[in-house]
Coordinates of C-alpha atoms and ligand atoms in Angstrom, one line a residue:
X1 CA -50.3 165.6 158.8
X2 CA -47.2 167.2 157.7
X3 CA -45.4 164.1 157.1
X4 CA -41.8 162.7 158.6
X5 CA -40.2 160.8 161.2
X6 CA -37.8 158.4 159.3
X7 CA -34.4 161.2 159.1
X8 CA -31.3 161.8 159.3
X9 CA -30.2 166.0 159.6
X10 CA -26.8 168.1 159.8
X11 CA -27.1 170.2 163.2
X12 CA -27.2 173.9 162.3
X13 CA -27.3 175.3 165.9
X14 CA -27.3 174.1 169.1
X15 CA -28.8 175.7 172.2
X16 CA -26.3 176.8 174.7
X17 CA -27.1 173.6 177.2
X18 CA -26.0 171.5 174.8
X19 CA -22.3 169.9 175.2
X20 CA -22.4 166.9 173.3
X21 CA -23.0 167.9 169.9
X22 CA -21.9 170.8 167.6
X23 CA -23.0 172.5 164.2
X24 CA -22.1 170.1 161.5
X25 CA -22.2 167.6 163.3
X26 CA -24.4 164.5 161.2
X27 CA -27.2 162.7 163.3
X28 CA -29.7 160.3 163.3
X29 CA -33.2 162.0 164.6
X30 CA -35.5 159.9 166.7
X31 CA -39.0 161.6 166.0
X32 CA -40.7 160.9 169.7
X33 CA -40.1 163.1 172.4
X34 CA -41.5 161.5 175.6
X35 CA -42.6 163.4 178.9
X36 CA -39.9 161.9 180.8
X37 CA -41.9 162.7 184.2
X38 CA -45.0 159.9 183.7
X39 CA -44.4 156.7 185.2
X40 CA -43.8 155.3 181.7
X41 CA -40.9 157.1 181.4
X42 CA -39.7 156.8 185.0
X43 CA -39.8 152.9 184.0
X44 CA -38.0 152.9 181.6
X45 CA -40.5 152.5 179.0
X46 CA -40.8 156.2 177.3
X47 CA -42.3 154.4 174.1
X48 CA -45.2 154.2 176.2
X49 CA -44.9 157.9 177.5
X50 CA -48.7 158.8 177.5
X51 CA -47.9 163.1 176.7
X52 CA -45.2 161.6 173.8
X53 CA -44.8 163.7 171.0
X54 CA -43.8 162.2 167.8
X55 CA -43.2 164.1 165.1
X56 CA -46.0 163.8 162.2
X57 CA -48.4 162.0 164.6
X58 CA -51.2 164.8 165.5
X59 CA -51.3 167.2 166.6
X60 CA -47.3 167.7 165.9
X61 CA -45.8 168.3 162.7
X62 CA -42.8 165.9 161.2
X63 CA -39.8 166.0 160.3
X64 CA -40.3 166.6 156.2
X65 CA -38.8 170.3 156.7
X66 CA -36.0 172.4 156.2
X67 CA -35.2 173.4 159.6
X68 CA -36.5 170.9 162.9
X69 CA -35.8 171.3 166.4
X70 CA -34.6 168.3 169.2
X71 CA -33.5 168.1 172.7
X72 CA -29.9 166.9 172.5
X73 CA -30.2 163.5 173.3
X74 CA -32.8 162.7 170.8
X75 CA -30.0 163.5 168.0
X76 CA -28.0 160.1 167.6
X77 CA -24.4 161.2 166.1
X78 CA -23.9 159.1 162.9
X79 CA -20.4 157.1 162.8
X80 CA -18.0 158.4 160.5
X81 CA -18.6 155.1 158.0
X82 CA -22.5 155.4 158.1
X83 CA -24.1 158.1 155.8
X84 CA -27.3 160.3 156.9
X85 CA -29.2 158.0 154.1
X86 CA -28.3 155.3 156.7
X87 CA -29.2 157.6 159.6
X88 CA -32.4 157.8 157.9
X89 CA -33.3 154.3 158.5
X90 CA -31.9 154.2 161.7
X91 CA -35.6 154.8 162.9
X92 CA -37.5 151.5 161.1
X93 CA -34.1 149.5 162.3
X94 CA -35.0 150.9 165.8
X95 CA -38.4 149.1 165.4
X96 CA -36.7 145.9 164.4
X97 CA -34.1 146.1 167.4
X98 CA -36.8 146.7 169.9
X99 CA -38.8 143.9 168.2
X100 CA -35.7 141.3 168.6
X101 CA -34.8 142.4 171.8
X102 CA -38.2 142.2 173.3
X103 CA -37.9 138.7 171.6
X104 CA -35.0 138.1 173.7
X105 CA -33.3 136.3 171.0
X106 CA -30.4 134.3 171.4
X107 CA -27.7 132.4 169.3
X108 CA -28.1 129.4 167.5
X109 CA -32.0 129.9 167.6
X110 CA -34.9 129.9 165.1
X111 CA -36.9 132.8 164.1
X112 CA -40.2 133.3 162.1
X113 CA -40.7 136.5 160.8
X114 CA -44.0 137.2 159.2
X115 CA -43.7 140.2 156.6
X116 CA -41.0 140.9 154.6
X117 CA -41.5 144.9 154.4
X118 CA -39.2 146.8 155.6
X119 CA -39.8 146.4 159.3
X120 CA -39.7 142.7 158.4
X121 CA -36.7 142.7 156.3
X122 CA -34.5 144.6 159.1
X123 CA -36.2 142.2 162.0
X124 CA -34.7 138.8 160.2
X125 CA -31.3 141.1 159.7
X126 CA -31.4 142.4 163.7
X127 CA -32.3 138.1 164.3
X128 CA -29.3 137.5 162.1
X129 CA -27.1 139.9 164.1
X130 CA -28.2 138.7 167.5
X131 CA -27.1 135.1 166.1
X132 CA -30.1 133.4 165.1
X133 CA -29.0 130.4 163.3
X134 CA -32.5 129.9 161.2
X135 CA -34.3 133.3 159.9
X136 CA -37.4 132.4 157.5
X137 CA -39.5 135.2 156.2
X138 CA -42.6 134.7 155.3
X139 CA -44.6 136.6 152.7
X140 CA -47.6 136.4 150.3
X141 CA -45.4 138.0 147.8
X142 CA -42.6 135.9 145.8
X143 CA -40.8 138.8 144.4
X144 CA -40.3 140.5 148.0
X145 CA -39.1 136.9 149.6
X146 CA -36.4 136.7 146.6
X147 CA -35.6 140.0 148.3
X148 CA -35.5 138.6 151.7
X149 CA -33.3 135.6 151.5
X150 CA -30.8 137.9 149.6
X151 CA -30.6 140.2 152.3
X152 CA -30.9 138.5 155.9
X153 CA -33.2 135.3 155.5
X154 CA -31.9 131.9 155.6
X155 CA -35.0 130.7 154.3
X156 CA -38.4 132.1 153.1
X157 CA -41.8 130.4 153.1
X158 CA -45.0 131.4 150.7
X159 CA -48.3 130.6 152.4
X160 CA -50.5 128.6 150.0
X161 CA -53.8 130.3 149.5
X162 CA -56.0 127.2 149.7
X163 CA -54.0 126.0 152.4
X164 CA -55.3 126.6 156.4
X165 CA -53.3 128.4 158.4
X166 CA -52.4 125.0 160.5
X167 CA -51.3 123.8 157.7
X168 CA -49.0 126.7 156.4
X169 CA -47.4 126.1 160.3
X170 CA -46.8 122.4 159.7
X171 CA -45.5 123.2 156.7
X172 CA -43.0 126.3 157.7
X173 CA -41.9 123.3 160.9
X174 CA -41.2 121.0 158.2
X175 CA -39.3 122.7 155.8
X176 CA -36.8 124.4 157.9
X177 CA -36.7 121.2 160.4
X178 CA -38.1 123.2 163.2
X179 CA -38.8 120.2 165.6
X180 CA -41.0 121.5 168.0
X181 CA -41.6 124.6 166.2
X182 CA -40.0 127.9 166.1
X183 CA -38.3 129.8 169.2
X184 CA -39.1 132.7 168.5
X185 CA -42.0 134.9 165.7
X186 CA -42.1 138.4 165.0
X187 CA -45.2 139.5 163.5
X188 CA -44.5 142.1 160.9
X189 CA -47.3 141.9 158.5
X190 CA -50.5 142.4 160.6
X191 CA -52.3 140.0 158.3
X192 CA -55.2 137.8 160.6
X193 CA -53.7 134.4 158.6
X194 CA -50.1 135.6 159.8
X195 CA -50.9 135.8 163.5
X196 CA -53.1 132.1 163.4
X197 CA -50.0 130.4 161.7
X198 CA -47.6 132.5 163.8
X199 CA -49.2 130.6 167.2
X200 CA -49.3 127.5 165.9
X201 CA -45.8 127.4 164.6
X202 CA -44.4 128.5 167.7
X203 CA -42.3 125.7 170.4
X204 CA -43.7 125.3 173.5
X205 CA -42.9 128.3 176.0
X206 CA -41.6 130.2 172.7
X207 CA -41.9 134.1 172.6
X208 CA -44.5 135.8 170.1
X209 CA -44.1 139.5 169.3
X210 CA -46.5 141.5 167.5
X211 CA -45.0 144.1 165.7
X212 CA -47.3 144.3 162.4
X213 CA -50.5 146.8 162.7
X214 CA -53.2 145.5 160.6
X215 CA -56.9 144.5 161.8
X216 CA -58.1 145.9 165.3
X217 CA -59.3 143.0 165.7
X218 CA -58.8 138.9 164.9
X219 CA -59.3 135.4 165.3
X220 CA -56.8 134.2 168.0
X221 CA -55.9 130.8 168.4
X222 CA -55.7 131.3 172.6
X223 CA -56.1 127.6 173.7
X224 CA -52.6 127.0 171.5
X225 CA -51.0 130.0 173.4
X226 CA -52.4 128.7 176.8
X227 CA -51.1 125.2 176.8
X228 CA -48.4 126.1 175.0
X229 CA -47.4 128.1 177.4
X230 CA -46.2 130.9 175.0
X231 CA -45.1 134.5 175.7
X232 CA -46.8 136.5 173.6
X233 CA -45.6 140.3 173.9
X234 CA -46.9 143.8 172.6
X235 CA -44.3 146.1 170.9
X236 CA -44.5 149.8 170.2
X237 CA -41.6 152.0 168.6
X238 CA -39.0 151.8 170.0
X239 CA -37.6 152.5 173.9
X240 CA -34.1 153.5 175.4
X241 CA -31.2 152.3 173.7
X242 CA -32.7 151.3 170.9
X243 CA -31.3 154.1 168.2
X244 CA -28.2 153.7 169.7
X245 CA -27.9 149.9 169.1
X246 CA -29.4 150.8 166.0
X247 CA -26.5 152.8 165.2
X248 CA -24.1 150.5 166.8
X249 CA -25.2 147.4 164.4
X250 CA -24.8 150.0 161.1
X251 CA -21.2 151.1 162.7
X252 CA -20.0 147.7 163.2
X253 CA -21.4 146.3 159.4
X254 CA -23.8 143.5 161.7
X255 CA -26.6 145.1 159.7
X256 CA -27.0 146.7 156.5
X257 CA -29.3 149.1 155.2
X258 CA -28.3 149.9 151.7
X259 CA -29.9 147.6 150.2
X260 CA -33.0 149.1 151.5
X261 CA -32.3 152.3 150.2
X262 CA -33.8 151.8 146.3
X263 CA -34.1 155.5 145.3
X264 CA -33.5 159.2 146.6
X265 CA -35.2 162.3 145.2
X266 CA -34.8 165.8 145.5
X267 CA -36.9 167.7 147.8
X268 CA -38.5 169.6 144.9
X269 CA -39.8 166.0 143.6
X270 CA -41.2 165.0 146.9
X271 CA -44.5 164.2 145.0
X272 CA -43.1 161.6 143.2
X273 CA -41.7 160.2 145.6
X274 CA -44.9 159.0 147.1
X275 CA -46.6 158.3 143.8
X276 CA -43.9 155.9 143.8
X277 CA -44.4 154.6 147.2
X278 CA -47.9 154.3 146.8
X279 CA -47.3 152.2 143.7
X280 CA -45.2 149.8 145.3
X281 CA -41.7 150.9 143.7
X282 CA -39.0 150.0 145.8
X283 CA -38.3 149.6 149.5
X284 CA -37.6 152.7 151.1
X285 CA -37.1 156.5 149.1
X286 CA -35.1 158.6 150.7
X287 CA -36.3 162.4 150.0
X288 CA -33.0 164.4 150.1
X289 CA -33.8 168.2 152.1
X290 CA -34.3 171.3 151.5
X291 CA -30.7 172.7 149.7
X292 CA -29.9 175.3 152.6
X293 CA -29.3 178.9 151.1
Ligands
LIG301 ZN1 -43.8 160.3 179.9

């Protein structure tokens, strides 16, 4: 894989179609082209596009070059008060929007987000934007839930290991005085114990989205989601409009990415860049590009 599809670029030339954007001009780059003839993508649904081409996903290459070409309207102009670090992440907030707005979340609601990574981080920050009134983030590390409720959690929970994953529901209900249980939980981790504790901590007719790719496959409480009556939904990527609300929420300071943004290298040190990344430092490393001659 030649690897990239979180980025940000400056627009060195445009094709002589293109009327919306110039050279210079700073933009966020969402790295899956769909078909935009399937019946995915006549319904709205181009995530789904079954001849998509997303950059870094093979056969195509990513984004982690000097020069990289995209049809105009997958180049998102960048506001004048968000940087092309910020563009950068536009693409993981784009997975957090589409995760929250599959949710269908409302104001003055609960939300349980498993994972507090950085899809999970930005999906309690989107939940907070959307107007969430209770955001708890659960995680089976303490230093990245100290994290979380800095940034966009109102409250975080630690699973206990020798407790069941009942338990760890009841517990997470009690503890944030959920009532019935939660409105809505975003699966972000893709851990088996997240998804058991996620179904049980749901309210009746509450909304479940699985965001987090872990095991193919797992134990699934389905009787609880039957008479429960839940609404348990798939998510993939990320679909129309998402980048631009994406952009929007940077724009208008509902969200905020900075934080997220713990270290930025030169090209040239790319490889230590992912040594770092592999060893767990920081959230998200921005690799700078290529200095242009
Ligand atoms: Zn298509």
């Amino acid at each position: 894989m030649v690897l990239g599809h979180e980025s940000a670029g400056i627009i060195v030339e445009i094709g002589t179609a293109v009327t919306s954007l110039k050279a210079g001009d700073r933009v966020a780059m969402e790295p899956g082209v769909p078909c935009r003839y399937c019946r995915y993508c006549i319904e709205g649904k181009y995530n789904l596009c079954l001849n998509m081409k997303f950059a870094a996903t093979p056969p195509y290459n990513g984004t982690l070059t000097k020069y990289y070409v995209l049809p105009e309207d997958f180049c998102h102009k960048l506001p004048e008060n968000v940087s092309l670090e910020e563009g950068a992440v536009v693409e993981p907030l784009s997975v957090a929007v589409h995760a929250c707005r599959k949710a269908g979340i409302k104001p003055s609601t609960s939300v349980v987000v498993f994972g507090a990574g950085p899809v999970g981080l930005l999906c309690a920050a989107v939940a907070k934007a959307f107007g969430a009134s209770k955001i708890i983030n659960v995680d089976i590390q303490q230093s990245r839930l100290d994290f979380a409720l800095k940034y966009a959690a109102t409250n975080t929970f630690l699973p206990s290991k020798d407790g069941n994953a009942i338990e760890n529901a009841k517990a997470i209900i009690e503890q944030n005085d959920l009532g019935d249980g939660a409105d809505y939980i975003i699966e972000a981790s893709g851990a088996p114990s997240s998804v058991f504790t996620g179904i049980h901590v749901a309210r009746p007719n509450a909304t479940y989205v699985q965001v987090g790719c872990g095991n193919d496959v797992v134990e699934f409480p389905i009787i609880q989601m039957g008479c429960m009556e839940l609404n348990v939904k798939g998510c993939f990527r990320y679909g129309p409009g998402d980048y631009n609300l994406a952009i929007g929420l940077l724009r208008d300071q509902k969200v905020s990415v900075k934080e997220l943004i713990t270290q930025m290298v030169s090209f040239k040190d790319a490889q230590k860049a992912f040594n770092d990344v592999k060893n767990g430092k920081g959230i998200k490393t921005i690799i700078k590009g290529v200095e242009v001659q």
